[in-house]
């Protein structure tokens, strides 16, 4: 194979060893040193030495991360180079000086012993005609001009390179020299090497130079701006010093802004330690240069001290009747919560000073915990400030950062007090159960001081470094579940539970609060819309299934949008079903038209059958979203006594299933079961829905009853729900969340509930509607449970089980 370089002629073998290059593309006419250490590359150099001609093929890798490239990892266009010098270094590395000769294209790669060999064909840059040569001459001039500007902007390329490029004997040599010195990615250099014609190569080099010149010009501009800014800062400092000297001569040394700050400090109602600290910081600020970073830190600190309320307070409205009226206007029901607030207001009116209690409102989402805080503030005539704690993981979010850190600020508590502008606001700490903790600290531990009436009168923020009195604040916290709140923090709060709303309560809330509010928000006068008597109950039963009323409000908002659309449409367009034409005085919303207004109902009030079934028991669960009915299914089949548990069950629930099975094994003869059923029958316990995690011990008696039904073939009453923890001896232990569970049972149409004897004292605390419509049956052992839950008469432990339910 014959290759030409200008007037030089080289005879090259058709097959050469391949030397892969990482992040390097070598152009013809270029001499470059390389360090070689990879085994394949060393073998290629050794093969070139053995063959005597010392020629190798240089091709770039597609990815520099590939340590042992295969043919697919290499480009097909490269250059033939001659090994001019070779020296071995320590560690087996070789330093070679390579002289690039001409461009070639690879037709085929082949594997040798430890390296690659390639079959080559020449690939010179072609020039088609005289017009192309004229275009090449014009492009070469543009490239030279741009290259001179590029080198003048680039700090790492010596000016001698421009001389070499200008002295090139041909446009091809000049283009290769310029391309070799372009500081661009190797993919761009490879595209230049693969240019089909010389004009394409020159055009690509010109475009790359234009892009790099723009970037270098921008870098140069940024450097000049930085130097100019430094000069301006020095100039301003010099002028500031001169201005200080002039003020000293005129007896006006203090600047006006510092005088204003001093007046603000003097008029602030600081405690004595805080006033002493503020005066000391002000004296330090006067001695600090205005352009010093310390001046900004000191000024921000004093601004925070002045902005905080230290003695300003609002007068409490201590009228109990007024407070009752405000609470009833904003919320329906919630009598226990309202009574507690009214007690606080009554005591405050008698004693005049009462350290703020810490009330924790616990309930499912959407029952009005946050809005209740606003109503309490309105009833007391206090400012209301809300602070969300969901997702807070850094202890400094509560206590603030020390002033040694750049951008330090007080914690959220102090920021909330600044927003409140009084010392006695109602401060709502929302989602206290969503606090996190990691290596940056535990925010819940920082709240221990905030929520302790004995400590928060001297709350210490890291930024302020002075005590701040929080004892006048009425703290309210909200949570969906107490399980995630640490015990020390829970001990500092008074727990007030908000159970889910019953259907009649939701209907009253919808008529009195949600419907008027959503109609006004959507521009529809409430007096112009009439909901028929059965429309709201239908929305509650068929379009919502929740403990709160958020989804109910969203459904009502959708109806309001339809009504607003009907009013805005022209008289010729038919309005949505269930509404009257825009010109009518009253729009009527009917239950029969809810499908058109709200779409297909997602819930069927009768979707859960209450038929008596074998192996199916209704359990009661308490979740962060309120109470729920939990269907527990048990199947028994011939097998080897294996117990299978499905439905994403937690460890505690799995242990309850094991305890229930052990109880049935111990009572097998008395329950009429085969004494060896644990060896001959497989028991499968499943609790839908399978994708929802479930845990807790309160489903123990329901699992045991379902197992007994499945093994004996006796159905369980479908209109009975049960809750309680089971022991190995069959005793039924107490559970939590009875209020939420009983509300869920009534909401689901179940009117018979089995509860442990330990929870009997809680029945009087249940809502009146629940106590009047649900029959509670107290059980102490599993014998009581089976006697009340199973359908057909049977004998258990010498006691006849009858279908009659005995209420306690």
PDB file of N, CA and C in Angstrom, residues 537-544 591 594 600-605:
ATOM      1  N   UNK A 537     -76.892  12.707  50.646  1.00  0.00           N
ATOM      2  CA  UNK A 537     -76.604  11.335  51.113  1.00  0.00           C
ATOM      3  C   UNK A 537     -76.063  10.428  50.009  1.00  0.00           C
ATOM      4  N   UNK A 538     -76.548  10.594  48.791  1.00  0.00           N
ATOM      5  CA  UNK A 538     -76.041   9.763  47.692  1.00  0.00           C
ATOM      6  C   UNK A 538     -74.576  10.066  47.411  1.00  0.00           C
ATOM      7  N   UNK A 539     -74.189  11.351  47.458  1.00  0.00           N
ATOM      8  CA  UNK A 539     -72.777  11.692  47.252  1.00  0.00           C
ATOM      9  C   UNK A 539     -71.918  11.082  48.352  1.00  0.00           C
ATOM     10  N   UNK A 540     -72.381  11.151  49.604  1.00  0.00           N
ATOM     11  CA  UNK A 540     -71.609  10.631  50.731  1.00  0.00           C
ATOM     12  C   UNK A 540     -71.443   9.123  50.618  1.00  0.00           C
ATOM     13  N   UNK A 541     -72.487   8.387  50.287  1.00  0.00           N
ATOM     14  CA  UNK A 541     -72.433   6.925  50.274  1.00  0.00           C
ATOM     15  C   UNK A 541     -71.766   6.360  49.029  1.00  0.00           C
ATOM     16  N   UNK A 542     -72.008   6.967  47.878  1.00  0.00           N
ATOM     17  CA  UNK A 542     -71.579   6.352  46.628  1.00  0.00           C
ATOM     18  C   UNK A 542     -70.308   6.958  46.046  1.00  0.00           C
ATOM     19  N   UNK A 543     -69.920   8.173  46.459  1.00  0.00           N
ATOM     20  CA  UNK A 543     -68.769   8.836  45.845  1.00  0.00           C
ATOM     21  C   UNK A 543     -67.641   9.114  46.826  1.00  0.00           C
ATOM     22  N   UNK A 544     -67.805   8.782  48.089  1.00  0.00           N
ATOM     23  CA  UNK A 544     -66.729   8.974  49.067  1.00  0.00           C
ATOM     24  C   UNK A 544     -66.676   7.765  49.981  1.00  0.00           C
ATOM     25  N   UNK A 591     -80.411  13.403  42.988  1.00  0.00           N
ATOM     26  CA  UNK A 591     -79.608  12.189  43.132  1.00  0.00           C
ATOM     27  C   UNK A 591     -79.573  11.393  41.832  1.00  0.00           C
ATOM     28  N   UNK A 594     -76.640  12.493  39.468  1.00  0.00           N
ATOM     29  CA  UNK A 594     -75.252  12.536  39.938  1.00  0.00           C
ATOM     30  C   UNK A 594     -74.319  11.787  38.995  1.00  0.00           C
ATOM     31  N   UNK A 600     -69.399   7.833  36.954  1.00  0.00           N
ATOM     32  CA  UNK A 600     -69.805   6.569  37.570  1.00  0.00           C
ATOM     33  C   UNK A 600     -69.386   6.566  39.030  1.00  0.00           C
ATOM     34  N   UNK A 601     -70.274   6.153  39.913  1.00  0.00           N
ATOM     35  CA  UNK A 601     -69.967   6.110  41.343  1.00  0.00           C
ATOM     36  C   UNK A 601     -68.890   5.063  41.613  1.00  0.00           C
ATOM     37  N   UNK A 602     -67.796   5.449  42.266  1.00  0.00           N
ATOM     38  CA  UNK A 602     -66.718   4.480  42.512  1.00  0.00           C
ATOM     39  C   UNK A 602     -67.025   3.478  43.609  1.00  0.00           C
ATOM     40  N   UNK A 603     -68.034   3.753  44.434  1.00  0.00           N
ATOM     41  CA  UNK A 603     -68.341   2.866  45.560  1.00  0.00           C
ATOM     42  C   UNK A 603     -69.797   2.438  45.488  1.00  0.00           C
ATOM     43  N   UNK A 604     -70.003   1.197  45.875  1.00  0.00           N
ATOM     44  CA  UNK A 604     -71.349   0.649  45.952  1.00  0.00           C
ATOM     45  C   UNK A 604     -71.677   0.447  47.419  1.00  0.00           C
ATOM     46  N   UNK A 605     -72.706   1.080  47.955  1.00  0.00           N
ATOM     47  CA  UNK A 605     -73.002   0.906  49.381  1.00  0.00           C
ATOM     48  C   UNK A 605     -73.230  -0.541  49.775  1.00  0.00           C
TER      49      UNK A 605
END
